[in-house]
Every structure is written in C-alpha cells, then in structure tokens.
XYZ file of C-alpha atoms in Angstrom:
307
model
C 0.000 0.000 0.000
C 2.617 2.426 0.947
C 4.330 2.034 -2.316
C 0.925 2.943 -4.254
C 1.212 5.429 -2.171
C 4.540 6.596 -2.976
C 3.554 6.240 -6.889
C 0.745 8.010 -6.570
C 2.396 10.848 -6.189
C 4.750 10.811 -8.607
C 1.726 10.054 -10.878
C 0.295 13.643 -9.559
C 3.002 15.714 -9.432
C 5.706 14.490 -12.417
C 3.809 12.865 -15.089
C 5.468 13.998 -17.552
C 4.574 17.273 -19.239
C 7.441 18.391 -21.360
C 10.550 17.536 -22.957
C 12.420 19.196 -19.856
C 11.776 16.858 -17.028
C 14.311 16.759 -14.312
C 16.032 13.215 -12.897
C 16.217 14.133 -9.405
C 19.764 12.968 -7.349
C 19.548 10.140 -5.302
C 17.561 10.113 -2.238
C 19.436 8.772 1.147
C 16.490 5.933 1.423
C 16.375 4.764 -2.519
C 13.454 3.282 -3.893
C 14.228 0.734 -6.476
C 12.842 2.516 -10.078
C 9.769 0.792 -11.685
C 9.545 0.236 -15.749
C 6.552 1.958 -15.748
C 3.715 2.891 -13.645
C 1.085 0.258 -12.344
C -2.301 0.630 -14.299
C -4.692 2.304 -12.528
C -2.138 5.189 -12.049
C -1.523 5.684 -15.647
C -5.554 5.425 -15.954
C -6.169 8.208 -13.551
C -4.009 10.496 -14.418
C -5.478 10.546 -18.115
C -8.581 11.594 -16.769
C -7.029 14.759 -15.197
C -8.510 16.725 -18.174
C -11.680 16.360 -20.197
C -11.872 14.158 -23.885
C -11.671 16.791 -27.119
C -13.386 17.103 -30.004
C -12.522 16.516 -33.047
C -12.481 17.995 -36.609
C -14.524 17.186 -39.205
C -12.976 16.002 -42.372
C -11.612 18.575 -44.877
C -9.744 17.598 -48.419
C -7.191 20.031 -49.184
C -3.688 20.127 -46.801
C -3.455 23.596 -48.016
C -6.598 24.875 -45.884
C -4.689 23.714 -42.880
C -2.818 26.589 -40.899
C -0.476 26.712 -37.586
C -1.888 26.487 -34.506
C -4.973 24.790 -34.766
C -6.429 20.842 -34.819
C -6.868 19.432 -38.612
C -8.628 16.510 -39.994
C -7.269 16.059 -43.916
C -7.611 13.693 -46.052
C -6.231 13.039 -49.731
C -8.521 13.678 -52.832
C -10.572 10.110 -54.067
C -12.824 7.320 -51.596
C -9.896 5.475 -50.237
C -9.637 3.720 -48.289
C -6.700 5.643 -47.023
C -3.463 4.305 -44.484
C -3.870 7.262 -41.662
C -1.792 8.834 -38.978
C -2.550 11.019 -35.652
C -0.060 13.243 -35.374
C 0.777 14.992 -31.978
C 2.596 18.543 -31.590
C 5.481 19.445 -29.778
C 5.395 21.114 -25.858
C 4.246 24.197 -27.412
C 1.322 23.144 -29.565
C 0.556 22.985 -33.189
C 3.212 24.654 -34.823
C 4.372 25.344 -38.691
C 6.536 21.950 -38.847
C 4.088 19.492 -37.763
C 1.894 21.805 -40.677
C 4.383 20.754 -43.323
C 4.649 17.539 -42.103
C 0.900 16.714 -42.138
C 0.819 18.547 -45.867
C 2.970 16.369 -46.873
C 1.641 13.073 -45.352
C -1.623 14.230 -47.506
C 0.146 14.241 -50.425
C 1.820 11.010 -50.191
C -2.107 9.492 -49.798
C -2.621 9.990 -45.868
C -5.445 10.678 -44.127
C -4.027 12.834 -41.508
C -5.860 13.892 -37.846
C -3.690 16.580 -36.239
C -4.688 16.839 -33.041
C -3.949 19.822 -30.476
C -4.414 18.863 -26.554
C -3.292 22.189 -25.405
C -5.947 24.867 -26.895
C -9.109 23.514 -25.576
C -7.997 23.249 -22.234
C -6.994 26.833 -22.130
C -3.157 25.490 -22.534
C -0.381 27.645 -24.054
C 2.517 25.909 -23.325
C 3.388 22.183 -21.618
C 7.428 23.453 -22.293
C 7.901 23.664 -18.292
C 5.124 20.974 -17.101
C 1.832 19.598 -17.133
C -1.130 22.161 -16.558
C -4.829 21.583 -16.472
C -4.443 18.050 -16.243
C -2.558 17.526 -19.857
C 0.475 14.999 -19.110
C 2.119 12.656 -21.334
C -1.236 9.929 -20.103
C -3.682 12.383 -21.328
C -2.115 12.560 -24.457
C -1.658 8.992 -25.080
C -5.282 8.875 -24.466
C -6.039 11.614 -26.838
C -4.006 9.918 -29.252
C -6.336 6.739 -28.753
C -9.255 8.316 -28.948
C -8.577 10.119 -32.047
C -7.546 7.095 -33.844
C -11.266 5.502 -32.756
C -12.670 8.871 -34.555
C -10.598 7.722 -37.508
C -12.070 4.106 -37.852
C -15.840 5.640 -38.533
C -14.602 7.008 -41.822
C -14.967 4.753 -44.977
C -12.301 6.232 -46.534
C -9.669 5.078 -43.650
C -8.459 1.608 -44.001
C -8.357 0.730 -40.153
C -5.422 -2.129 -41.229
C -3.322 0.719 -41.465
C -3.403 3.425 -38.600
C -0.069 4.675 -37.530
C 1.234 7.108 -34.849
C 3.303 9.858 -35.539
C 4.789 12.652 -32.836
C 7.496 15.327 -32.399
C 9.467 16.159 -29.268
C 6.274 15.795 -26.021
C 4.247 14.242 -28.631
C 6.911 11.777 -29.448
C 7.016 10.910 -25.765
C 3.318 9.867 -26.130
C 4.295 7.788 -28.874
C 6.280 5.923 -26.766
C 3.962 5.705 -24.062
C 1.534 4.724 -26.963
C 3.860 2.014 -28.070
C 3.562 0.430 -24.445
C 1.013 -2.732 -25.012
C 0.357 -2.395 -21.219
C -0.356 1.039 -21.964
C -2.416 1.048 -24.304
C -4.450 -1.695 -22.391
C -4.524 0.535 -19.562
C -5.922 3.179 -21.216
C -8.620 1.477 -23.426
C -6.792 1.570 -26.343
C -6.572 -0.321 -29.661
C -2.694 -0.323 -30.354
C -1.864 1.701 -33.417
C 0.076 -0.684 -36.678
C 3.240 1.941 -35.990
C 4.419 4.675 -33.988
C 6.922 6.888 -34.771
C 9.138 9.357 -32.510
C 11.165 12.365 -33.694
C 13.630 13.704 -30.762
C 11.554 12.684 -27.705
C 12.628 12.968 -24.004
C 13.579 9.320 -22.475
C 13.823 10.811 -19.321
C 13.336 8.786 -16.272
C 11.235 10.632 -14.003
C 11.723 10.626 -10.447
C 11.168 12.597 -6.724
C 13.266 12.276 -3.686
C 12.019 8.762 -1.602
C 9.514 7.938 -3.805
C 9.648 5.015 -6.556
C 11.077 6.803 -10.593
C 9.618 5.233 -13.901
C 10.502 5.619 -17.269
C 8.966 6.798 -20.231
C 10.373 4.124 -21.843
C 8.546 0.643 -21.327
C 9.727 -2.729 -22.520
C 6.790 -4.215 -24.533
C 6.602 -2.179 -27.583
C 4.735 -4.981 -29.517
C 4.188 -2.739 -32.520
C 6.958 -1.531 -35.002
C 8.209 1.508 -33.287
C 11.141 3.921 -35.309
C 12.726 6.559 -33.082
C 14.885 9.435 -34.673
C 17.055 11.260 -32.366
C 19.700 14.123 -32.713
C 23.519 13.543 -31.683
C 24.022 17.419 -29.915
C 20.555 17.498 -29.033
C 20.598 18.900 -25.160
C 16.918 19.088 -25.118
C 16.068 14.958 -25.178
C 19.413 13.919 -24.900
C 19.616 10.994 -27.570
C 22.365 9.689 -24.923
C 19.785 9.008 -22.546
C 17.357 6.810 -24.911
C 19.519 4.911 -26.238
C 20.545 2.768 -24.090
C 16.935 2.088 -22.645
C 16.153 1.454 -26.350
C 18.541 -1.172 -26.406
C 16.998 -2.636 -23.242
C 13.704 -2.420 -24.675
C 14.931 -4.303 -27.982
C 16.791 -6.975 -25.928
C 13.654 -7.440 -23.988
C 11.390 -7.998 -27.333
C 10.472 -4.979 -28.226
C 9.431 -4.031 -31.860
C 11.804 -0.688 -32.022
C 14.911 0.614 -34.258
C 16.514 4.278 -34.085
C 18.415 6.353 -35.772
C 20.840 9.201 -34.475
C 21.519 11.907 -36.847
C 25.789 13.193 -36.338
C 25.938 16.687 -35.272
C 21.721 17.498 -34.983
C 20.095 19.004 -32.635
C 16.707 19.283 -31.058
C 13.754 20.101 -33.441
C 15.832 19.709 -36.783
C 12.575 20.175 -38.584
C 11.380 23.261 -37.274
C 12.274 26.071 -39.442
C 10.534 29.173 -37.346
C 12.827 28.637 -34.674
C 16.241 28.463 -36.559
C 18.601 30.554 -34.709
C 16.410 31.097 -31.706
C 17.394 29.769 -28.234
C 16.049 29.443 -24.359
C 16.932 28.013 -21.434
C 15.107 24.694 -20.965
C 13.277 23.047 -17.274
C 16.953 21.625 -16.588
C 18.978 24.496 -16.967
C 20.480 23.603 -20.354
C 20.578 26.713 -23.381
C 19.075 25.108 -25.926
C 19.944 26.680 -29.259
C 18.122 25.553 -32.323
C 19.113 24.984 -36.019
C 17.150 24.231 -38.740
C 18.540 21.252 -40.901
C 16.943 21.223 -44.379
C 18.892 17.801 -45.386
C 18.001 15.900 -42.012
C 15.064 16.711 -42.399
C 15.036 15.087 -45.647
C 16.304 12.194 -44.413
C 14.076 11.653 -41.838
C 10.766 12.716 -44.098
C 12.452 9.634 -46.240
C 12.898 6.736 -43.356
C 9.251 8.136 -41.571
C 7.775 7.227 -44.875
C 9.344 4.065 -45.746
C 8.961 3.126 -41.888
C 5.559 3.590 -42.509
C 4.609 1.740 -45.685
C 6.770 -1.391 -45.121
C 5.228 -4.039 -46.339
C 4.167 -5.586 -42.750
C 2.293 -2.650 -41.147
C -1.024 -3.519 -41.531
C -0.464 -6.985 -42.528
C-alpha cells in the first residue's frame, strides 16, 4: 500500500509534461525505479482533463494553418493508411503543418490533433497544466484514432502514430502494449518518434519510472539528434537497447551533429533556457530533415504494417 502510495504521487506531481523533465539525485532511502507505472495510475491520471473534439474532415492540406487541430484527407474514396499526429510542448506549430501537408500528399489521411488549446493550454514546455500529461495525451491519441475508424475512406489495417518532441514521448507511451491496455486503447500498426525525451522521471524517496517501457509490440522507429541537449539521444539509447533486448518491436536512428527540433524552421537561430537548466539553441537542418521525411515514410509503408 505504501508504495501505491509513494507512486501516486509521482503520478500527480511528475507525469510527464514536457521535454524538460528533471532526474532528481539520489535520495538517502532509494526506492528501487519501476519500468513503468502500475495501471490504474496511468488510468487516472489521463482523466485529469476532459476528452476533445474533433475535426470534421476537410480535403485540401493547403486549408490547414499553424496552430490549430486538422482533420485532412487526400482527394478520391480510399480507403486511405492514416496517422494522428501529436505537436510538440508548445502546440501545433508550422513543422508538424508541413509535415501533415505532406503526409496528404503522399495518400494519408491525416488527424492533427492539439491537446493544449481547448484546455486553455499555451505551453506544456515547463510541465503539465490543467491536467494535460504525457497519459492524457496517449489517451487523446487513442481516442482520435477511434474517430478515424468511422470514416470509410480510412483503411483501419493501417493506422499509424506519428509525434514530435512531447508528442513523441506519447508515442512511446503509446507504443507500451500495457499502456495502451490501460488506457482502453486499440494499439496503433506503428508509432513513430522524432527527438523525444527518455527521461526517467523521479522525486526524492519515492519510486522513478521511465517513459520508456519494454513491450513495444508494434513496429516503433525513433529518430534522435547527436548534440541534441533538449532529449538527450544519450539518454534513450541505451533504454532502447533494453527495450529491444527485452522484445520490443523498435529501431533508431541518431543523426551526427543534430540538434533538437531539426525540422522546425521558425525557430532556426532562436534559443532558451530549458526546465533543466540547459541553453538550448536551435538549427534548422533542411537535409536531415530530408532524411528523416524519407525513413518516416518508408517506416511507414513497409510491407508488414497492416499486414
């Protein structure tokens, strides 16, 4: 009981929220970490905020602008292979635009879902608020992929995940079969990660987890930056590796001299000071970004997903 207890509370005050969670020192009385968080934790604190709503569907990419929840879907009847895509810490931003335009055009459906604006969220940058943490958006994530499966035009064989910095951490948490079952939801045929945080997260004398689990049963492809200070790639790695070794369904990739948010032209050149202290200074890279558009998309339409 005590050790509920003790998880509890790191369920309530560090789910994860952002890409800048802190790893605390450790405590004189250490409590062994846990590979993830027992069920009904995970279950209650995705209830912290209310379910969204969702778009209708719309056919053009090119009516979708930053900063706000899209539903898109290529010209024709389909059926269509579709992703839910999830934005970064700070919302629905010009990148994840360009990369849902261009998911369209390769004969996506695409649901772009924002779990910061209707709950009267700016930023998750420096932590959960109004009850949005990484289990609230895994939920979301499930949830929107059941609003996909009513549509004719979506082939339901064929539903993949797709998220960027804290909405890559909900791909991973996503990826979790335990997870998902957790949460009432139907595992996605894919998930895909671009730079997340695989930060264990912990409080003095109480019990850490990690965002990373150890039963990714679906094909999961994580893409990671070498210089990136934000979500270390140093400190997934190695988990990944554990997670592989244990069974799990996951490659990577670590791009040489990257940092965080490669894809995210608007903020080339611009900097801050991230949760942990670390200046974070970002650079746009035109040909990872390439590269990465190129391995997402052949990650995706491998000739298992679906199957």
């Amino acid at each position: 009981m005590a050790t509920i207890c003790r998880v509890s509370y790191v369920a309530l005050v560090l789910i994860a929220g952002t890409a800048g969670l802190l790893t605390s020192s450790l405590a004189e009385d250490f409590v062994p970490p846990l590979r993830m968080l027992p069920s009904e934790i995970a279950s209650r604190a995705a209830s912290f905020a209310k379910d969204l709503t969702f778009p209708q569907p719309v056919k053009a990419g090119d009516e979708l602008i930053s900063s706000q929840a899209a539903f898109l879907k290529p010209d024709g009847d389909g059926p269509f292979p579709a992703l839910v895509m999830v934005h970064q810490c700070a919302g629905v931003n010009q990148a994840i635009v360009l990369w849902a335009r261009e998911a369209v055009s390769l004969g996506y459906v695409v649901l772009l879902i924002d779990s910061l604006t209707p709950r009267q969220v700016s930023t998750l940058c420096f932590g959960p608020r109004n009850g949005v943490n990484l289990f609230r958006g895994a939920k979301d994530a499930f949830q929107a992929a059941d609003h996909l499966r009513q549509y004719p035009f979506v082939d339901p064989t064929r539903l993949s995940f797709v998220g960027f910095s804290w909405g890559a951490m909900v791909g991973l948490i996503v990826s979790s079969a335990r997870y998902a079952e957790a949460l009432g939801g139907r595992p996605f045929v894919s998930v895909a990660s671009f730079y997340p945080g695989c930060f264990r997260v912990s409080r003095p004398n109480t019990p850490s987890f990690d965002i990373v689990s150890d039963d990714m049963k679906q094909p999961t492809l994580v893409l990671m930056g070498a210089t990136d200070n934000e979500t270390p790639a140093s400190e997934c790695v190695e988990k990944l590796h554990e997670a592989k070794s244990a069974g799990s369904a996951v490659e990577w990739h670590v791009y040489p001299d990257t940092g965080h948010c490669w894809d995210c032209r608007q903020l080339d050149g611009r900097s801050k000071t991230d949760l942990r202290g670390n200046l974070v200074s970002y650079k746009f890279r035109q040909d990872v970004t390439t590269d990465s558009s190129k391995r997402l998309f052949q990650f995706l339409a491998a000739p298992h997903r679906g199957k």
